[in-house]
């Protein structure tokens, strides 16, 4: 999962209280453990714990083996925000080649944004966290597939 600057600031304010990447993502992972996933449409996903909600957008990705991912990033010399979302979660601001040497071999979802200097490699489809906000009423009332109104009628 990648974060917009706005989402980072909201997570810092509401969860982590620290600006270090490791702390921000650690707080995010702790939040995600106890959440429900609501698929709003084919592009938007909301994770909610009934009090707070993380609004995410699905990103365009390609599933590539590790060797091809190395080929895509071999010409990059600048530091990127690199995220690996697999068995273990790794987040670092480093050069992509150095980062990719730490991940296991296999086939992963891959996303790169050269303009924003971010790379995602993971076992799950990449998401972009847009904002982190208090849950809306319909998200607090959400149960499984249907919404149940507080009055008892659906």
Coordinates of C-alpha atoms in Angstrom, one line a residue:
X1 CA 0.0 0.0 0.0
X2 CA 1.3 3.4 -1.0
X3 CA 0.3 6.7 0.7
X4 CA -0.4 10.1 -0.7
X5 CA 1.1 13.0 1.2
X6 CA -2.4 13.8 2.6
X7 CA -2.9 10.3 3.9
X8 CA 0.6 10.3 5.5
X9 CA -0.2 13.5 7.3
X10 CA -3.6 12.1 8.5
X11 CA -2.0 8.9 9.7
X12 CA 0.7 10.8 11.5
X13 CA -1.9 13.0 13.2
X14 CA -4.4 10.2 14.1
X15 CA -2.2 7.1 14.6
X16 CA 1.5 7.2 14.6
X17 CA 2.5 10.6 16.0
X18 CA 5.9 10.1 14.3
X19 CA 7.2 11.1 10.9
X20 CA 9.5 8.1 10.4
X21 CA 8.4 5.8 7.5
X22 CA 8.7 2.7 9.7
X23 CA 6.4 4.1 12.4
X24 CA 3.8 5.4 9.9
X25 CA 3.6 2.0 8.2
X26 CA 3.7 0.1 11.5
X27 CA 0.7 2.2 12.8
X28 CA -1.1 1.6 9.5
X29 CA -0.5 -2.2 9.7
X30 CA -1.8 -2.3 13.3
X31 CA -4.9 -0.4 12.1
X32 CA -5.5 -2.7 9.2
X33 CA -5.4 -5.9 11.4
X34 CA -8.8 -5.0 12.9
X35 CA -10.6 -3.6 10.0
X36 CA -13.4 -4.6 7.6
X37 CA -12.9 -4.1 3.9
X38 CA -15.7 -2.3 2.0
X39 CA -15.5 -2.4 -1.9
X40 CA -17.3 0.8 -2.9
X41 CA -16.8 0.2 -6.6
X42 CA -14.2 -1.3 -8.9
X43 CA -11.7 1.6 -8.1
X44 CA -12.4 2.5 -4.4
X45 CA -11.8 0.4 -1.3
X46 CA -12.5 1.5 2.3
X47 CA -10.9 -0.1 5.4
X48 CA -12.9 0.7 8.6
X49 CA -12.8 -0.2 12.2
X50 CA -16.2 1.5 12.7
X51 CA -14.5 4.6 14.2
X52 CA -11.9 5.5 11.6
X53 CA -11.7 4.8 7.8
X54 CA -8.8 4.5 5.4
X55 CA -10.0 5.4 1.8
X56 CA -7.9 3.7 -0.9
X57 CA -7.8 3.7 -4.7
X58 CA -6.7 0.7 -6.7
X59 CA -3.6 1.3 -8.9
X60 CA -2.6 0.0 -12.3
X61 CA -0.2 -2.8 -11.8
X62 CA 1.7 -5.6 -13.6
X63 CA 2.6 -9.0 -12.2
X64 CA 6.3 -9.6 -13.0
X65 CA 9.0 -12.0 -11.9
X66 CA 11.8 -10.5 -9.8
X67 CA 14.3 -10.5 -12.7
X68 CA 12.0 -8.3 -14.8
X69 CA 11.5 -5.9 -11.9
X70 CA 15.2 -5.6 -11.6
X71 CA 15.4 -4.8 -15.3
X72 CA 12.8 -2.0 -14.9
X73 CA 14.7 -0.2 -12.1
X74 CA 18.3 -0.8 -13.1
X75 CA 18.7 2.7 -14.5
X76 CA 17.4 4.5 -11.4
X77 CA 20.1 6.1 -9.2
X78 CA 17.9 8.3 -6.9
X79 CA 16.3 7.3 -3.6
X80 CA 12.7 6.2 -3.9
X81 CA 10.1 5.3 -1.3
X82 CA 10.1 1.5 -1.7
X83 CA 7.4 -0.7 -0.3
X84 CA 7.4 -4.5 -0.2
X85 CA 4.0 -6.0 0.9
X86 CA 4.5 -9.7 1.4
X87 CA 5.1 -12.2 4.2
X88 CA 7.2 -9.5 5.8
X89 CA 6.5 -5.8 5.2
X90 CA 9.5 -3.6 4.3
X91 CA 9.3 0.2 3.8
X92 CA 12.5 2.2 3.1
X93 CA 13.7 5.3 1.3
X94 CA 16.6 3.9 -0.7
X95 CA 17.7 3.1 -4.3
X96 CA 15.4 0.5 -5.9
X97 CA 18.3 -1.9 -6.7
X98 CA 19.4 -2.0 -3.1
X99 CA 15.8 -2.5 -2.0
X100 CA 15.1 -5.3 -4.4
X101 CA 18.1 -7.3 -3.3
X102 CA 16.3 -7.7 0.1
X103 CA 13.1 -9.3 -1.3
X104 CA 12.8 -13.0 -2.1
X105 CA 12.6 -14.4 -5.7
X106 CA 9.1 -14.9 -7.1
X107 CA 6.4 -13.2 -9.1
X108 CA 5.0 -10.1 -7.6
X109 CA 2.6 -7.2 -8.3
X110 CA 4.7 -4.2 -9.4
X111 CA 3.9 -0.5 -9.5
X112 CA 6.3 2.4 -10.1
X113 CA 5.6 6.1 -10.2
X114 CA 8.8 7.9 -11.4
X115 CA 7.3 11.3 -10.9
X116 CA 6.5 10.7 -7.2
X117 CA 9.5 8.4 -6.7
X118 CA 7.6 5.4 -5.3
X119 CA 7.8 1.7 -6.0
X120 CA 5.5 -1.0 -4.8
X121 CA 6.3 -4.7 -4.9
X122 CA 4.0 -7.2 -3.2
X123 CA 1.9 -10.3 -3.1
X124 CA -1.4 -8.2 -3.0
X125 CA -2.7 -5.8 -5.6
X126 CA -1.3 -2.3 -4.9
X127 CA -3.5 0.4 -3.3
X128 CA -3.0 4.1 -2.9
X129 CA -4.3 5.4 0.4
X130 CA -6.0 8.7 -0.3
X131 CA -7.1 9.8 3.1
X132 CA -7.6 8.6 6.7
X133 CA -10.7 10.1 8.3
X134 CA -13.4 9.4 10.9
X135 CA -15.9 6.8 9.8
X136 CA -19.1 7.9 8.2
X137 CA -22.4 6.6 9.6
X138 CA -23.0 4.1 6.8
X139 CA -19.4 2.7 7.4
X140 CA -20.1 2.4 11.1
X141 CA -23.4 0.5 10.4
X142 CA -21.8 -1.7 7.7
X143 CA -22.2 -5.4 8.3
X144 CA -20.9 -7.8 5.7
X145 CA -22.6 -7.4 2.3
X146 CA -25.6 -5.3 3.4
X147 CA -26.1 -2.1 5.3
X148 CA -28.5 -2.4 8.3
X149 CA -30.1 0.8 9.5
X150 CA -30.0 1.6 13.2
X151 CA -33.9 1.6 13.2
X152 CA -34.0 -2.1 12.3
X153 CA -35.4 -1.9 8.8
X154 CA -33.1 -2.4 5.9

